[in-house]
Coordinates of C-alpha atoms in Angstrom, one line a residue:
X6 CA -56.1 2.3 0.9
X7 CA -57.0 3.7 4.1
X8 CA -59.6 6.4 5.2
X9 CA -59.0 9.3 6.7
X10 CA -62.0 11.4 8.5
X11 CA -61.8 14.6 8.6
X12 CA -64.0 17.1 10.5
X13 CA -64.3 19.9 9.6
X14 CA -65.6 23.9 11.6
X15 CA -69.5 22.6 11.3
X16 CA -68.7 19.2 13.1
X17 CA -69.4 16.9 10.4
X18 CA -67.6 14.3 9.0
X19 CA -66.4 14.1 6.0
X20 CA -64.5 11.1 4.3
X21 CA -62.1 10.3 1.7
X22 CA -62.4 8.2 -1.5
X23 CA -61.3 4.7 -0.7
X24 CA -60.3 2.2 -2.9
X25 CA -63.1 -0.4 -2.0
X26 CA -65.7 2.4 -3.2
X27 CA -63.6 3.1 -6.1
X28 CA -63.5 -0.2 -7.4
X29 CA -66.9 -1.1 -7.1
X30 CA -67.8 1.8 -9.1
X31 CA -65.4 1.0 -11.9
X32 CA -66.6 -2.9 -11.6
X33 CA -70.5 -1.6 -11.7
X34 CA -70.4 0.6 -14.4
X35 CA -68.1 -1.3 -16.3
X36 CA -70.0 -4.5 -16.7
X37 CA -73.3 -2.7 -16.8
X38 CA -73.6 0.9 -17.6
X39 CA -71.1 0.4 -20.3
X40 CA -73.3 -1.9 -22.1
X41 CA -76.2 0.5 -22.3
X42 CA -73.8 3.0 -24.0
X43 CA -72.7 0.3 -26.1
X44 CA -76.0 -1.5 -27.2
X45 CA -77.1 2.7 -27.8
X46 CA -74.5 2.9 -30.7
X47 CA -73.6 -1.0 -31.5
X48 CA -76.5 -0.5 -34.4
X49 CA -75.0 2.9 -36.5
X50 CA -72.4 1.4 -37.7
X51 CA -73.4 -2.1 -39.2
X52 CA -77.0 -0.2 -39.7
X53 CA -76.3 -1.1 -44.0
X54 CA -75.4 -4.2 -43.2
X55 CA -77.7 -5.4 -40.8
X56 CA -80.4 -4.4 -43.3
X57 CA -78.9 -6.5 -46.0
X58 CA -78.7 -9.4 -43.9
X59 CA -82.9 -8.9 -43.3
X60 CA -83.5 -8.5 -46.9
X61 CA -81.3 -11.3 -47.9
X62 CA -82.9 -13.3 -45.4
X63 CA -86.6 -12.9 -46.7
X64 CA -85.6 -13.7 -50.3
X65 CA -84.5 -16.7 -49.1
X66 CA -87.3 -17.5 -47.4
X67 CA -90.2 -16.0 -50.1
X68 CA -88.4 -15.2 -52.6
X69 CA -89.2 -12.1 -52.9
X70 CA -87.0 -8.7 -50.9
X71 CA -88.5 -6.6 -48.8
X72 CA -89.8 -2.5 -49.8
X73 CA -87.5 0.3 -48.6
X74 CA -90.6 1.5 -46.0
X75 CA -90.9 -2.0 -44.5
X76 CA -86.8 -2.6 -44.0
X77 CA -86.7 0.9 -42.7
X78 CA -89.9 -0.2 -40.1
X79 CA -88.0 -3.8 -39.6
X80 CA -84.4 -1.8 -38.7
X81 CA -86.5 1.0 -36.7
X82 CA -87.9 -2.6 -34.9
X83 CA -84.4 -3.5 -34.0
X84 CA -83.2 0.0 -32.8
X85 CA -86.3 0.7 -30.6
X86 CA -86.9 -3.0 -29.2
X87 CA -83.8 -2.8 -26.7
X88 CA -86.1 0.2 -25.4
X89 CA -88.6 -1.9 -24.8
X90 CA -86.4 -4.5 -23.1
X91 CA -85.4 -1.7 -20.7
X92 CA -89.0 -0.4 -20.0
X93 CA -89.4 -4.4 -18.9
X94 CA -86.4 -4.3 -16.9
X95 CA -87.0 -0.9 -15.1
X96 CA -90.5 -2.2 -15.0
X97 CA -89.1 -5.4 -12.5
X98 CA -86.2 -3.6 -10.8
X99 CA -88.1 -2.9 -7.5
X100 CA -88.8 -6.5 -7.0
X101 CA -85.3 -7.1 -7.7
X102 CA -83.4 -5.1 -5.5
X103 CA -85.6 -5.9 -2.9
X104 CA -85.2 -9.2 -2.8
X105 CA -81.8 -10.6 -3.8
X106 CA -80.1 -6.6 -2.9
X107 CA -78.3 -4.1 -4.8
X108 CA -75.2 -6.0 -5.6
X109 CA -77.0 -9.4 -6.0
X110 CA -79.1 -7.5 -8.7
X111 CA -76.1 -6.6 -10.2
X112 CA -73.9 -10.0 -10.0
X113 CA -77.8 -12.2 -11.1
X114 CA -78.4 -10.6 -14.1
X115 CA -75.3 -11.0 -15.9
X116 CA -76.7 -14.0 -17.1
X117 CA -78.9 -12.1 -19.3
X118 CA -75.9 -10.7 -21.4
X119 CA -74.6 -13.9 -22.1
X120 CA -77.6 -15.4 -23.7
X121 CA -77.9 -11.9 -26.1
X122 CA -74.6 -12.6 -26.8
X123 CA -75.1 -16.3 -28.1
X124 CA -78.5 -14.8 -29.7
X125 CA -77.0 -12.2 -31.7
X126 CA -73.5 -14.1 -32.3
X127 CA -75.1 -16.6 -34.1
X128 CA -78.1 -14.9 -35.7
X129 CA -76.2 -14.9 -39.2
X130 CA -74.8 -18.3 -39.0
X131 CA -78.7 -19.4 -38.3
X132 CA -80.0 -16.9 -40.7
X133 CA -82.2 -15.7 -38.3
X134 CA -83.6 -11.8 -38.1
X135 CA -85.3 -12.3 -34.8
X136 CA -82.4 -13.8 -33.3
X137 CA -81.0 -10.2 -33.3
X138 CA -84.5 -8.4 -32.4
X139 CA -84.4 -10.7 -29.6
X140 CA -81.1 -10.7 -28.6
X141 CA -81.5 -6.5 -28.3
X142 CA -84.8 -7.0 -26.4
X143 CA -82.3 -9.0 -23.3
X144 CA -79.7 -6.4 -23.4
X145 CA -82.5 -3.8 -23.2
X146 CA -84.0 -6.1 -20.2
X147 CA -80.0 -5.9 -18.5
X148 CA -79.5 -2.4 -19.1
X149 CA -83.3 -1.3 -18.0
X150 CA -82.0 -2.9 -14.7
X151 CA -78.7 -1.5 -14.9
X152 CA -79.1 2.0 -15.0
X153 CA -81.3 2.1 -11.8
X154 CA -80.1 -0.9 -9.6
X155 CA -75.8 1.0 -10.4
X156 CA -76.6 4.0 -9.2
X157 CA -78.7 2.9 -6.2
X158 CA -76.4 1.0 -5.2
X159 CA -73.0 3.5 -5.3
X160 CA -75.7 6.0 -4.0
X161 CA -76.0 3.4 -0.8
X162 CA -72.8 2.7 -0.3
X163 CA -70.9 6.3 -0.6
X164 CA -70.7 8.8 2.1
X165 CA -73.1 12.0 1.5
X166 CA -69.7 14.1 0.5
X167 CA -68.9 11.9 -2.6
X168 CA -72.6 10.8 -3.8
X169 CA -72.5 12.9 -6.3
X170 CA -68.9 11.7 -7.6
X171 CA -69.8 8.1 -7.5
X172 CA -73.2 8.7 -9.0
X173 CA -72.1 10.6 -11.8
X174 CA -69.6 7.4 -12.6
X175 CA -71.9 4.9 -14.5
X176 CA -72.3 8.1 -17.0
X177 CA -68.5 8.1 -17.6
X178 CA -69.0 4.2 -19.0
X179 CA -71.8 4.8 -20.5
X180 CA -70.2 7.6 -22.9
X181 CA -67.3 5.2 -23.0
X182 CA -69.3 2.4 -24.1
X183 CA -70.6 4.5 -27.0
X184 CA -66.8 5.7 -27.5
X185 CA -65.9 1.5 -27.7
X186 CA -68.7 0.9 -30.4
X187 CA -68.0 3.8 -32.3
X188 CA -64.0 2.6 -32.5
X189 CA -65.2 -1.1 -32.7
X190 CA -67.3 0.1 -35.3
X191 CA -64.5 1.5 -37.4
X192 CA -63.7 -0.5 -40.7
X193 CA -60.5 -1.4 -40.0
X194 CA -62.0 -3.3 -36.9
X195 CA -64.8 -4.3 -36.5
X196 CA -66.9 -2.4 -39.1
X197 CA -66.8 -5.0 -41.9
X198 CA -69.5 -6.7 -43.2
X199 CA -68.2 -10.3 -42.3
X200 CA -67.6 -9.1 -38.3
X201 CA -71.0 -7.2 -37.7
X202 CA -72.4 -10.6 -35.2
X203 CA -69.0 -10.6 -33.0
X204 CA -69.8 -6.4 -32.9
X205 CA -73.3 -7.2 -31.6
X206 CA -71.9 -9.6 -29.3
X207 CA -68.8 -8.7 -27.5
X208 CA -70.7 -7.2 -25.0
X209 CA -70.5 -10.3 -23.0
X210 CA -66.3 -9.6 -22.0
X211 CA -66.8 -6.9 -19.6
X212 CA -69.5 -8.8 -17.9
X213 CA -67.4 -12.1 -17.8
X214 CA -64.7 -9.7 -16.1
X215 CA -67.8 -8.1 -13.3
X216 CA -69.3 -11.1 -12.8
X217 CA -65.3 -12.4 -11.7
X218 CA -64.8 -9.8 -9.5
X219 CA -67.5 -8.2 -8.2
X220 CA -69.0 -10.9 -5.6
X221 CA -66.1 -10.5 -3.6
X222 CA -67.5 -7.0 -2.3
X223 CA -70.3 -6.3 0.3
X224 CA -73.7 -5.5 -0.1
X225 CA -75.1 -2.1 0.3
X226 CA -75.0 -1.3 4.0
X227 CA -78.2 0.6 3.9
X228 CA -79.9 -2.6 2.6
X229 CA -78.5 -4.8 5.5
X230 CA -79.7 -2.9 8.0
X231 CA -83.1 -1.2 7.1
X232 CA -84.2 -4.0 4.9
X233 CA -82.4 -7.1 6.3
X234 CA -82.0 -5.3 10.2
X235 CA -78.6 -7.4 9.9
X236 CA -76.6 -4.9 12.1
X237 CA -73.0 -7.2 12.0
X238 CA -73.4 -7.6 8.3
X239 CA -74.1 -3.6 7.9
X240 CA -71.1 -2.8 10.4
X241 CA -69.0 -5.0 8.3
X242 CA -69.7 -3.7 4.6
X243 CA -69.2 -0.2 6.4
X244 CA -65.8 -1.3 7.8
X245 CA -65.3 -2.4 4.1
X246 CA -65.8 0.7 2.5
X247 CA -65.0 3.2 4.9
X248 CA -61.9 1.8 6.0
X249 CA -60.3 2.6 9.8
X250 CA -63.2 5.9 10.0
X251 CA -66.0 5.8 12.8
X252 CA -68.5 4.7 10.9
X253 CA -70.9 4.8 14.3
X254 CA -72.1 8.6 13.0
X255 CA -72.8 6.5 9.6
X256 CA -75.1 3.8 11.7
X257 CA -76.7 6.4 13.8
X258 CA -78.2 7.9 10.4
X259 CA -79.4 5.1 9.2
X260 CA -80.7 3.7 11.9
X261 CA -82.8 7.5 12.3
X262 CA -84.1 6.4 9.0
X263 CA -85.0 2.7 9.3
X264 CA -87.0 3.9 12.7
X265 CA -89.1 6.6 10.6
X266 CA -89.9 3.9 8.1
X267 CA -90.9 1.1 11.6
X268 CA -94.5 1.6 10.3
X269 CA -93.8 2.2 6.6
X270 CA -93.3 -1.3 3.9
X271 CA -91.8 -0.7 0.8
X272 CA -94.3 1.4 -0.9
X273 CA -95.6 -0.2 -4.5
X274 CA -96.1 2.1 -7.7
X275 CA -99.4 3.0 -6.9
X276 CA -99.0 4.0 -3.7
X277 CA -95.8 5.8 -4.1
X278 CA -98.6 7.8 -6.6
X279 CA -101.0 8.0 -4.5
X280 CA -98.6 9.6 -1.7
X281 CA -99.4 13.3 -1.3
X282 CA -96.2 13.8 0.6
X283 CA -93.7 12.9 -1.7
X284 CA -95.7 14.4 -4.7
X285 CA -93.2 16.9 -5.6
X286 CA -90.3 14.4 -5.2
X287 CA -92.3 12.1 -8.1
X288 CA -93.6 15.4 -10.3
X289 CA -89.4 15.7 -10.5
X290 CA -88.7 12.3 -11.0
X291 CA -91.2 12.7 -13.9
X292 CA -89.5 15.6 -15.5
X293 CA -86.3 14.7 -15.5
X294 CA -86.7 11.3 -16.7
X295 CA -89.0 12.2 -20.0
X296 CA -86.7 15.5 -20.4
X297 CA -83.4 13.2 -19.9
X298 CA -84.5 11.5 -23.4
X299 CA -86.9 13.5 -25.0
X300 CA -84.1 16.0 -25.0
X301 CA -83.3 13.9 -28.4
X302 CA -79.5 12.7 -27.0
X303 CA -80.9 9.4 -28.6
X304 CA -82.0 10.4 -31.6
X305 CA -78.4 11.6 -31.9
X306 CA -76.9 8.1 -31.4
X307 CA -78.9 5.9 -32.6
X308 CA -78.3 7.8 -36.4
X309 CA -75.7 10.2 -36.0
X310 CA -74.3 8.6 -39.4
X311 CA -77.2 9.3 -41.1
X312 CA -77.4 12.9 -39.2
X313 CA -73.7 13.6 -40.5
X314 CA -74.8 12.5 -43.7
X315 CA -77.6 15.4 -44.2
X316 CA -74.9 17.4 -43.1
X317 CA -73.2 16.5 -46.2
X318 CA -70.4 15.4 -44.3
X319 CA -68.4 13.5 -46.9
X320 CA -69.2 9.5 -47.1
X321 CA -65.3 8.4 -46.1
X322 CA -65.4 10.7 -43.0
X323 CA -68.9 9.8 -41.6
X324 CA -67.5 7.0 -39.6
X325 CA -63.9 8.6 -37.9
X326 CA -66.2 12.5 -37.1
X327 CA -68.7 10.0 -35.2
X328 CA -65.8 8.3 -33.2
X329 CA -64.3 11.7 -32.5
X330 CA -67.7 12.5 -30.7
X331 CA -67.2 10.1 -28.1
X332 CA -64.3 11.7 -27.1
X333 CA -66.2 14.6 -26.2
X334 CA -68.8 12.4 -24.2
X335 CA -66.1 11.1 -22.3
X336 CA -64.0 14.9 -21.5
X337 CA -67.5 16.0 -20.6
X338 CA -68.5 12.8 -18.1
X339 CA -65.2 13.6 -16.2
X340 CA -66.4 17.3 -16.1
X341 CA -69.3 16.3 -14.6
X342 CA -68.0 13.6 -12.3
X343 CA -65.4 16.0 -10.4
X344 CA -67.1 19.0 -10.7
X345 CA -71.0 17.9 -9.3
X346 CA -69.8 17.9 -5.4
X347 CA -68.4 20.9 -6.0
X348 CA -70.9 23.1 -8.1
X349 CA -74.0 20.5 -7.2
X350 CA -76.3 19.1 -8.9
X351 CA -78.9 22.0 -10.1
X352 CA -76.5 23.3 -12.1
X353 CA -75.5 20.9 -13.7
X354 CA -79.1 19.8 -15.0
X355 CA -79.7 23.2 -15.8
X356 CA -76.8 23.9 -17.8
X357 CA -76.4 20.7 -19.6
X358 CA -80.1 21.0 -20.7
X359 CA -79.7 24.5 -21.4
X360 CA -76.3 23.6 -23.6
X361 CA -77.8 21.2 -25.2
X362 CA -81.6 22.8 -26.3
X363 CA -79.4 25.8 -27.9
X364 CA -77.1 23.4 -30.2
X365 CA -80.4 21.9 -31.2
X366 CA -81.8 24.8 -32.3
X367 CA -78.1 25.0 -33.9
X368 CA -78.4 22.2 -36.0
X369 CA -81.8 23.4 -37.2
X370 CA -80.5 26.7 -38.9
X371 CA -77.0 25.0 -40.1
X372 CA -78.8 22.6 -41.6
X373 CA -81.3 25.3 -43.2
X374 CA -78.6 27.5 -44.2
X375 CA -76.0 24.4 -46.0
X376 CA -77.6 24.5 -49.2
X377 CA -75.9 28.2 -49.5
X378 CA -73.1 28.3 -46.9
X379 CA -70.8 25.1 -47.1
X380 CA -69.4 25.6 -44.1
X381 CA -72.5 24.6 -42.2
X382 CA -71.8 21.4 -42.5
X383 CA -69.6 21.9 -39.6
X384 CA -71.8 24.2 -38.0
X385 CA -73.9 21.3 -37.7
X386 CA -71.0 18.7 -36.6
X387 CA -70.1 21.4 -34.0
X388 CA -74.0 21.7 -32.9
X389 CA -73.8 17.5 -32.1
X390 CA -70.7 17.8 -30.3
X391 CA -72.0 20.2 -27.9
X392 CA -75.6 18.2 -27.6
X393 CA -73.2 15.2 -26.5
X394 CA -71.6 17.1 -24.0
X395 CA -74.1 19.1 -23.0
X396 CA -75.9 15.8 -22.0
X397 CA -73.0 13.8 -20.8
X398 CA -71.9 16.5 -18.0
X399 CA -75.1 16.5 -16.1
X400 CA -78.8 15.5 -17.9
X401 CA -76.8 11.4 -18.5
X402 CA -75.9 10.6 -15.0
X403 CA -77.8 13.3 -12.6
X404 CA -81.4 12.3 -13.2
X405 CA -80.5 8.8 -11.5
X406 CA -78.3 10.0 -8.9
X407 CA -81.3 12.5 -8.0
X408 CA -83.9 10.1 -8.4
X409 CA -82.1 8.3 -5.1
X410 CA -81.7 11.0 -3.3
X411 CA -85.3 12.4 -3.5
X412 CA -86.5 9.5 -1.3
X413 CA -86.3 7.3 1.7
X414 CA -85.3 3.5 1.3
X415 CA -89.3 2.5 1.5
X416 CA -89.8 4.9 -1.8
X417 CA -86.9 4.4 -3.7
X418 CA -87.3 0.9 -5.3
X419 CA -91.0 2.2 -6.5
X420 CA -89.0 5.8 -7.6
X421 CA -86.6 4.1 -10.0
X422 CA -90.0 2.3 -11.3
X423 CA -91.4 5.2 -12.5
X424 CA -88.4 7.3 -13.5
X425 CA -86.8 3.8 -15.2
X426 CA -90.1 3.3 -17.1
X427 CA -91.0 7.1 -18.4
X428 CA -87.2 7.2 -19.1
X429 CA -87.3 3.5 -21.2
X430 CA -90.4 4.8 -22.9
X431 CA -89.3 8.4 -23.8
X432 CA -86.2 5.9 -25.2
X433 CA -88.3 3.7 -27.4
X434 CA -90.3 6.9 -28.6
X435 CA -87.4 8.5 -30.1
X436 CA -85.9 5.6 -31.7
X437 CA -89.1 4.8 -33.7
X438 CA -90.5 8.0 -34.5
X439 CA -86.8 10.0 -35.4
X440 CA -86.4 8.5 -39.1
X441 CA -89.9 8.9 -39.7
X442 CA -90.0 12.7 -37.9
X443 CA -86.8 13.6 -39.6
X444 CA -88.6 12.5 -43.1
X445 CA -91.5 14.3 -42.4
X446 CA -90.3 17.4 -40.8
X447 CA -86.6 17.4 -41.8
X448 CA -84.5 20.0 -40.4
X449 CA -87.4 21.3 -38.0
X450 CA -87.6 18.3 -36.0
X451 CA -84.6 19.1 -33.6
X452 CA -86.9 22.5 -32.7
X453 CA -88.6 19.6 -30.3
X454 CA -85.9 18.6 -28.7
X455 CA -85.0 22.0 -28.0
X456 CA -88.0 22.8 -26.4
X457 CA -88.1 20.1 -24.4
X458 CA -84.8 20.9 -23.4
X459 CA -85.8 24.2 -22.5
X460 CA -88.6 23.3 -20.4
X461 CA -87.0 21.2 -18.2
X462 CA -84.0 23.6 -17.4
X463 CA -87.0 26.1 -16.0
X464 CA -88.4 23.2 -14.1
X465 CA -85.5 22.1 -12.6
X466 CA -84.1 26.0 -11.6
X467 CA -87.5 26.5 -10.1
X468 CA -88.8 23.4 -8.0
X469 CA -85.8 20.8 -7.6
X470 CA -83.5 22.2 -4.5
X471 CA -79.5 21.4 -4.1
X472 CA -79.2 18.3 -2.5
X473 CA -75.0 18.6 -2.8
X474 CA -74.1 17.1 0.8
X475 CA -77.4 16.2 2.3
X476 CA -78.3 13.0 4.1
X477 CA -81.2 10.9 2.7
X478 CA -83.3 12.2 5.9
X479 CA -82.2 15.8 5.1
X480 CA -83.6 15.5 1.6
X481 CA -86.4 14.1 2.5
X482 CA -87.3 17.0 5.8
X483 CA -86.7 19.6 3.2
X484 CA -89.8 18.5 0.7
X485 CA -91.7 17.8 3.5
X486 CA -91.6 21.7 4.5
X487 CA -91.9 22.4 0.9
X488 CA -95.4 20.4 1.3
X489 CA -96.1 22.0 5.0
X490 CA -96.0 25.6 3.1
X491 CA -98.4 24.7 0.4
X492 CA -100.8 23.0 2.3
X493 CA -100.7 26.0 4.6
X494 CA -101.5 28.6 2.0
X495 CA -104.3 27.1 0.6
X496 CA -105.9 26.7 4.1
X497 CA -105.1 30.2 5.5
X498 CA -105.9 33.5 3.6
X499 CA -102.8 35.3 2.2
X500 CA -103.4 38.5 4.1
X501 CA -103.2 36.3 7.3
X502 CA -100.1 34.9 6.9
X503 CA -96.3 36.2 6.9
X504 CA -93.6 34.2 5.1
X505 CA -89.9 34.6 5.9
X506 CA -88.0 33.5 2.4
X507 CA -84.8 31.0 2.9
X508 CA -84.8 29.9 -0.4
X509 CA -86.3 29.9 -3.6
X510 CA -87.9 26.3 -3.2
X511 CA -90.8 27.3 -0.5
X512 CA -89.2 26.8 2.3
X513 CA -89.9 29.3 5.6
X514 CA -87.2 30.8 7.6
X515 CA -86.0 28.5 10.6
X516 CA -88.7 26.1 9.5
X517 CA -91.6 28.2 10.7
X518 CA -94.3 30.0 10.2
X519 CA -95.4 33.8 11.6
X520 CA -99.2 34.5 11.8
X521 CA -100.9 37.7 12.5
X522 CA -100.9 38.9 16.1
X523 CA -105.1 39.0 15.5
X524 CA -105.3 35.1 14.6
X525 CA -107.2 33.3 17.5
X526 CA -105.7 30.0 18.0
X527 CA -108.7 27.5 19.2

């Protein structure tokens, strides 16, 4: 499928979706952001099962079962542990990506899924509990890896115009891997008690299929020639992806970047930190990342069963109203995919958040007001839906797309760090605390998320700008003026100085500053 290049009035170029880009972010997503969707809802479904298996397990072993409190801690083990996998994977991911490259992360750790596979496959033939723990702490290790190496990588590889669309398409598999284990997880499928190890397990066949097929494409360009300086090897993966364009506009850009970082290594952690210039780009990484799973999106698929089921949402239709959810996360993921380069990314955020902190306060009152209104039951079914969507037009996929864009190829491994790691623990906070919270505080507990949700839609309408069509550079120039302005204010008295508005982010008109006719200059 050939390119075409179009430019347009302004004199920049602008390029078509190719099939090269396309099918690396089907192959991507779909051997690795579709298992962190999956491995988030593999665990409703068998959840009674599963539990069964443990208790059975310990009378075997000493003769005695296990207390309702210490199966619910031992299941709460399970759910939260692939959490803790991904904190260890998002926790490595810099070294990763730096040395064997984006794709090479990607193709590399597929072996990971295959050994959870055998873990958890066989964990009931070798009557073995921890198999399982352990085989969800290596798909949380894969997926921790996953979900920042994918959209790095389609973030390097795609034009500026269609960032945002490729970015946004790990979210579509991840809502459609929860969509596959919430069918799978059906009882006329997979949802029986004999099948529950081949549900855990199947994970392995879309990797089997990436792992096929994705070698066969280039690395990310950016990579080859800022990282490896391997100019042929860039021109070719360009060539690759961008067809019969010019792709010299392409070089020129990155080669404006790679020369701004001559004197800069890839920053660690700490230093990243400890890097007063890129402070607001982290402070926002921050945000988003704790909001993106505080926002309690987890909460609602780890135990949407047992959610439906306070609902009073009869037993027989618990299972078929949760697979009709992930319909909605899928509608919604398209939404956001072919609508971001067109609205942008703020928006997005901020209404996905916003959508999704009112149904939580929803949920609250419906399941207040269900002991003497039956019908808000649905109220509160209704309220879930529009949490999902909420979450899977913007808040699923736009944190990581906007976590590469903040910052320049020296920063970014060590960005993905930090937002991987807040994000991965935010994750295992939910899924240990929620039973325990929603025991304690019942329906009150979703007031939390809601606040949280709140929060960060403020946040992100007053400090993170629109970076919808913006080079890497660009991004970058416009937080460095953001810094410029506040470093000026607190040196020079307000009375002295005259600030021409351009936007609501701190920015000065033409990138300048005006001082009083009566300042000396010395």
């Amino acid at each position: 499928m050939a390119e075409e290049v179009l430019i347009p009035p302004s004199g920049k170029i602008t390029s078509h979706l190719t099939a090269s880009l396309l099918a690396v972010a089907f192959l991507t997503s779909f051997g690795s952001s579709m298992l962190y969707g999956y491995n988030l809802a593999v665990v409703n479904s068998p959840a009674v099962y599963i539990k069964d298996f443990y208790n059975k397990t310990v009378v075997g072993r000493n003769g005695t079962g296990l207390s309702e409190d210490t199966l619910t801690l031992m299941y709460s083990l399970t759910v939260s542990v692939f959490a803790v996998g991904g904190l260890l994977g998002s926790l490595i991911v810099g070294m990763l990506v730096t040395r064997y490259g984006r794709k090479g992360t990607v193709v590399n750790t597929t072996v990971l899924v295959f050994i959870a596979g055998l873990l958890m496959g066989f964990s009931r033939i070798c009557g073995s509990p921890e198999m399982i723990i352990i085989g969800r702490f290596i798909t949380g290790i894969h997926s921790g890896i996953s979900l920042s190496v994918v959209p790095m990588y389609l973030g390097e590889i795609a034009p500026k115009n269609l960032r945002g669309f490729l970015g946004l398409v790990p979210s579509i598999f991840i809502g459609t891997g929860v969509f596959v284990a919430q069918i799978l997880g059906l009882h006329e499928l997979l949802g029986k008690e004999e099948h529950w190890p081949l549900f855990l397990s199947v994970i392995a066949v879309p990797t089997f299929i990436q792992l096929m097929l994705l070698p066969w494409f280039p690395e990310s360009p950016r990579y080859l020639l800022i990282e490896k300086h391997n100019i042929h090897a860039t021109i070719r993966a360009l060539k690759w992806y961008r067809a019969k364009c010019n792709i010299q506009a392409e070089i020129e850009e990155m080669q404006e970047e790679q020369r701004s970082l001559l004197s800069v290594e890839t920053l660690s952690v700490w230093k990243l930190m400890l890097d007063d210039t890129v402070r607001w780009q982290v402070l926002s990484v921050v945000v988003i990342n704790i909001g993106m799973q505080l926002s309690g999106i987890d909460a609602i698929w780890f135990y949407t069963n047992s959610i439906f089921e306070n609902a009073g949402i009869p037993a027989p239709e618990i299972q078929y109203t949760t697979a009709g959810t992930g319909i909605i996360e899928i509608i919604a993921g398209l939404i956001g995919c072919f609508t971001i380069e067109k609205l942008g990314r703020r928006p997005l955020m901020i209404g996905g958040f916003t959508v999704m902190g009112i149904c939580s306060t929803g949920i609250t009152l419906a399941l207040i007001l269900q002991a003497h209104l039956s019908f808000m039951r649905y109220v509160s079914v209704c309220c879930v839906v529009g949490i999902i969507a909420g979450f899977c037009i913007g808040p699923a996929g736009v944190p990581f797309l906007v976590t590469a864009e903040l910052f320049k190829q020296s920063h970014r491994p060590a960005a993905y760090i930090i937002g991987g790691s807040l994000n991965w623990l935010s994750n295992f906070t939910v899924g240990f605390v929620f039973p325990f919270l929603q025991m304690s505080a019942g329906a009150y507990c979703y007031l939390v998320f809601a606040t949280i949700c709140a929060s960060v839609a403020v946040y992100v309408y007053i400090v993170i700008p629109e970076t919808k069509n913006k080079t890497f550079m660009e991004i970058s120039q416009m937080f460095s003026k953001k810094e410029a302005v506040l470093e000026t204010q607190s040196l020079i008295h307000v009375d002295q100085l005259k600030l021409r508005k351009l936007n609501g982010y701190g920015g000065l008109e033409h990138a300048s500053v005006e001082f009083d006719s009566s300042l000396s200059v010395p």
